[in-house]
Short mmCIF file of C-alpha atoms in Angstrom, two decimals:
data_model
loop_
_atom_site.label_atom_id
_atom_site.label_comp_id
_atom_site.label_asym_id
_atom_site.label_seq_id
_atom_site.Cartn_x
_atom_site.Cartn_y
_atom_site.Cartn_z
CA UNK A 1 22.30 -2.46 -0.13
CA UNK A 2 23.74 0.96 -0.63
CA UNK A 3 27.50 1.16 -0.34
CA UNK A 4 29.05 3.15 2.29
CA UNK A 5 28.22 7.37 1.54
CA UNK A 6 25.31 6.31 -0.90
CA UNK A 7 21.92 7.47 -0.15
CA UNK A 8 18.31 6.07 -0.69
CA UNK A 9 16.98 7.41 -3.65
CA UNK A 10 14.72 10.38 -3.30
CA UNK A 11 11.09 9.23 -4.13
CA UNK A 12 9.48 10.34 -7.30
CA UNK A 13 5.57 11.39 -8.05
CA UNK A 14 3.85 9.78 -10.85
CA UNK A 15 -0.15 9.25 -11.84
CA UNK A 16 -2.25 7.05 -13.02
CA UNK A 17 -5.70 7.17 -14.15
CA UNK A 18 -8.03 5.24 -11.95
CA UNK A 19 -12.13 4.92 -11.61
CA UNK A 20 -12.11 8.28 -9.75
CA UNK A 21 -9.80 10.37 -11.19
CA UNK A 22 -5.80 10.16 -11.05
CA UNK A 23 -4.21 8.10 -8.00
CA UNK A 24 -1.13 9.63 -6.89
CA UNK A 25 2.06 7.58 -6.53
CA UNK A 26 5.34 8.08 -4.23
CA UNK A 27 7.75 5.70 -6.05
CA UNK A 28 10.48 4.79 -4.51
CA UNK A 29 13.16 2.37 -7.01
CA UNK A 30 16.24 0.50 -5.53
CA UNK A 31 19.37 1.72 -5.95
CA UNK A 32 20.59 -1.94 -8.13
CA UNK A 33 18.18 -4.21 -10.28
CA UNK A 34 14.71 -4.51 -8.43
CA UNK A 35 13.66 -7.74 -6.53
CA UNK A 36 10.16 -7.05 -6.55
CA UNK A 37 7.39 -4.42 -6.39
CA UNK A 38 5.35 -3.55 -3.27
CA UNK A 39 3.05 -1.38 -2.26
CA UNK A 40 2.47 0.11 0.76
CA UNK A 41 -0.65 1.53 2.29
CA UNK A 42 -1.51 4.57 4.38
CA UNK A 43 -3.33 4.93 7.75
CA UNK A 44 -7.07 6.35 7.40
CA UNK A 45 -7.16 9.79 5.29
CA UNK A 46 -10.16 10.70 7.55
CA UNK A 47 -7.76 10.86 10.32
CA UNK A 48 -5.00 12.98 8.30
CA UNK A 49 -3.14 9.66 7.44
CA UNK A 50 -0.93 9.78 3.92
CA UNK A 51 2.09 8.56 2.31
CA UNK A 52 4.29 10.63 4.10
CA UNK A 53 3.11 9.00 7.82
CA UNK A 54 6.42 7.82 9.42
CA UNK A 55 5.32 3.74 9.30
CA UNK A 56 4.41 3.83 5.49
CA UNK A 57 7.49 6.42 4.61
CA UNK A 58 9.71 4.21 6.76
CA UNK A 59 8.96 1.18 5.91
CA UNK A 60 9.22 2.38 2.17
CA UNK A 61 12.76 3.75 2.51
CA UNK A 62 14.13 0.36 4.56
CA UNK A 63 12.14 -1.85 1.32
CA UNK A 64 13.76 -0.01 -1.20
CA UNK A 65 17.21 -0.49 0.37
CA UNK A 66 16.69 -3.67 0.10
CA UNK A 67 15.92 -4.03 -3.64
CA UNK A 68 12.07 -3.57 -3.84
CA UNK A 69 10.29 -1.01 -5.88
CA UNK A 70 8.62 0.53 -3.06
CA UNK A 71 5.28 2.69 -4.36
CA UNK A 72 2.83 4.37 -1.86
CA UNK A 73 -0.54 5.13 -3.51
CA UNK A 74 -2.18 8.46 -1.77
CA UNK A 75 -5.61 7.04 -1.03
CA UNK A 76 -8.98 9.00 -2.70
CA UNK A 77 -8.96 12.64 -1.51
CA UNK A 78 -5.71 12.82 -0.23
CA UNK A 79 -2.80 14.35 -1.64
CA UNK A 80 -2.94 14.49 -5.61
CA UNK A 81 -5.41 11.48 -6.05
CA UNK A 82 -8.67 12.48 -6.67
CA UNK A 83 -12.35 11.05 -5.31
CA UNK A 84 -13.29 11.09 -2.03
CA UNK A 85 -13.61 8.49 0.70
CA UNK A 86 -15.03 5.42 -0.04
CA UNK A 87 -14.76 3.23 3.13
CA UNK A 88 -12.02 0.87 1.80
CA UNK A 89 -14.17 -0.43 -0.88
CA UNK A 90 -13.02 2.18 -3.46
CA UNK A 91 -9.54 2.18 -2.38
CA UNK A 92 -9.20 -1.28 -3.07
CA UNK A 93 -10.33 -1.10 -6.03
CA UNK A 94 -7.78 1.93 -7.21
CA UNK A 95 -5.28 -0.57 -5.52
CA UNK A 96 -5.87 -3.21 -7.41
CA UNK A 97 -5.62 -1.21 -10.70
CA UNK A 98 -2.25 -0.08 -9.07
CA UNK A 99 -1.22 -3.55 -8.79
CA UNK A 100 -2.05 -4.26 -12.41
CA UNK A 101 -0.36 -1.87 -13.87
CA UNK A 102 2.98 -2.38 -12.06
CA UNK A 103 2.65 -6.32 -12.60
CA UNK A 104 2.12 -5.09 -16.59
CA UNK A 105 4.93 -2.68 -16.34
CA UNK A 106 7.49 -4.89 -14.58
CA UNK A 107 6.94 -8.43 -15.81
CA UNK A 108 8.03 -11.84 -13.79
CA UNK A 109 9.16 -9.16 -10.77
CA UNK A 110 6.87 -10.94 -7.38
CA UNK A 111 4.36 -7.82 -5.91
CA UNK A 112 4.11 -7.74 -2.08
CA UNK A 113 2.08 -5.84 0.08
CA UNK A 114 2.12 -3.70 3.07
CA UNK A 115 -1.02 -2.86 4.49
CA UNK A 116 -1.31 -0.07 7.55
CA UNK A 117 -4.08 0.67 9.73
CA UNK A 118 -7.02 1.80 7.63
CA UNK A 119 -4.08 1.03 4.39
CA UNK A 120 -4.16 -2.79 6.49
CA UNK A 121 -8.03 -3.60 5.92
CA UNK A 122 -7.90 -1.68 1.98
CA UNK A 123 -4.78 -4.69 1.10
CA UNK A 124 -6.65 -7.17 3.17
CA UNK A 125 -9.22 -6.58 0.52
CA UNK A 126 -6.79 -6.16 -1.94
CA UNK A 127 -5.39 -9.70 -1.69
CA UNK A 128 -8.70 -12.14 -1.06
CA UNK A 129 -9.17 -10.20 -4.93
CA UNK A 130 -5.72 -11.31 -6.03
CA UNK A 131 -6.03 -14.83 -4.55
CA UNK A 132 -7.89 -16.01 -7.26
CA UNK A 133 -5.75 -15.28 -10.27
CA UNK A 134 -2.61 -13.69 -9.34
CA UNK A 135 -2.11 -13.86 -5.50
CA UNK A 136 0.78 -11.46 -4.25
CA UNK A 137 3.72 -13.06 -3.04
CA UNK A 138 4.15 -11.31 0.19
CA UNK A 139 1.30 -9.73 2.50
CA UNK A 140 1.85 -8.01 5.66
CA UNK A 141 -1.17 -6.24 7.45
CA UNK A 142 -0.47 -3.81 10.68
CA UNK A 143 -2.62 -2.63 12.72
CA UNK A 144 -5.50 -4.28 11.07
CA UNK A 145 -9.01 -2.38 11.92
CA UNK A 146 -11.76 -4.92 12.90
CA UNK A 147 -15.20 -3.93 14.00
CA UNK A 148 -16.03 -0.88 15.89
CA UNK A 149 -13.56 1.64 15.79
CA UNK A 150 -13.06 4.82 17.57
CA UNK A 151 -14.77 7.21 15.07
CA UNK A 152 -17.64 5.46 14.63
CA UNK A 153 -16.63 3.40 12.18
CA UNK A 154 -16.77 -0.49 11.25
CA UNK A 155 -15.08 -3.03 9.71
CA UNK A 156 -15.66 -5.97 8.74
CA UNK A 157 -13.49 -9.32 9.75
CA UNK A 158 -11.90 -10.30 6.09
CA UNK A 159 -11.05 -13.86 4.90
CA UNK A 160 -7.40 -12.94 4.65
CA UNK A 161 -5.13 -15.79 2.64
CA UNK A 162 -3.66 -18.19 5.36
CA UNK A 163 -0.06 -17.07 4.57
CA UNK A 164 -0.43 -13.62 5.96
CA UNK A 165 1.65 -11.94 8.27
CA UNK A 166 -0.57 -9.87 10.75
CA UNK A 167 0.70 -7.82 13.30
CA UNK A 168 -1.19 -6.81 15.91
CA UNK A 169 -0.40 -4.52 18.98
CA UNK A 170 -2.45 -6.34 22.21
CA UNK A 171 -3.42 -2.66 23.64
#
C-alpha cells in the first residue's frame, strides 16, 4: 500500500509484437516489489469498450495498489494494437502471447486474470488454454457474455476451470 501523500503510479504504454500486428499495453507496476502479474480485459471494442473504461481502469489502479503488475492489453483495432475484430478468438490468442511474455519476463511471479464483458469470454478462453500447462493462479470473469447478445452476436458457453470466480449481475 502507498503511504499517506503517495500516489498510484501513472500507467505506462509499451508494445509487443503479436500475430496481427503490435498489441498495445497500459502497464501499470506497484509502487514496492510486485506480487504478481495480471491482466485485465476490456468490454467489446465494437461497442467503444477500451482500456481506459472505468471497470478495467479501476480495477487496474485498486490491483496495482495492492502489489500486482496490473497490464491492460487494447484489444485488435482499438487504440494502438493493430488487426481488426476477431470475435474473441483472435484476442485470445494475442492474450495468450501477452501472458507468455510477462510469465518470461517476470519469472516465479503467479499471473491472474480479470476478464470484463466481451474482455470476460476472451480470458474465459484464455484460461481453458492455460489449464493445460501453466494454469493462472487467479481468474475472475464479469459480466460474462453467453449466447445471444444484444447486437446480434453469440457466444458460446465455455468450460471455464472450476476455481473461477464469476460474477454475474441477475438483470
Amino acid at each position: 500500500m502507498y503511504a499517506a501523500g503517495m500516489s498510484t503510479p501513472r500507467p505506462q504504454q509499451r508494445f509487443l509484437s503479436g500475430p496481427a500486428g503490435q498489441i498495445q499495453l497500459t502497464v501499470t507496476e506497484p509502487a514496492g516489489s510486485p506480487r504478481g502479474i495480471v491482466l485485465i480485459s476490456h468490454p467489446q471494442p465494437l461497442l467503444g469498450g477500451s482500456p481506459r473504461h472505468i471497470v478495467p481502469h479501476t480495477i487496474a489502479r485498486r490491483l496495482s495498489d495492492a502489489g500486482w503488475i496490473a497490464v491492460r492489453p487494447s484489444f485488435r483495432g482499438v487504440d494502438g494494437s493493430e488487426g481488426r475484430y476477431a470475435e474473441g478468438i483472435g484476442e485470445a490468442e494475442d492474450a495468450s502471447l501477452v501472458a507468455q511474455t510477462l510469465r518470461d519476463e517476470h519469472p516465479g511471479l503467479p499471473l491472474a486474470l480479470v476478464g470484463f464483458s466481451f474482455g470476460a469470454h476472451v480470458y474465459a478462453r484464455l484460461a481453458c488454454a492455460l489449464e493445460d500447462e501453466a494454469p493462472a493462479a487467479a481468474i475472475v470473469l464479469m459480466g460474462l457474455p453467453v449466447g445471444r447478445v444484444p447486437g446480434g452476436r453469440d457466444y458460446a458457453a465455455l468450460p471455464i476451470p472450476r476455481r473461477t470466480l464469476l460474477l454475474h449481475g441477475q438483470d
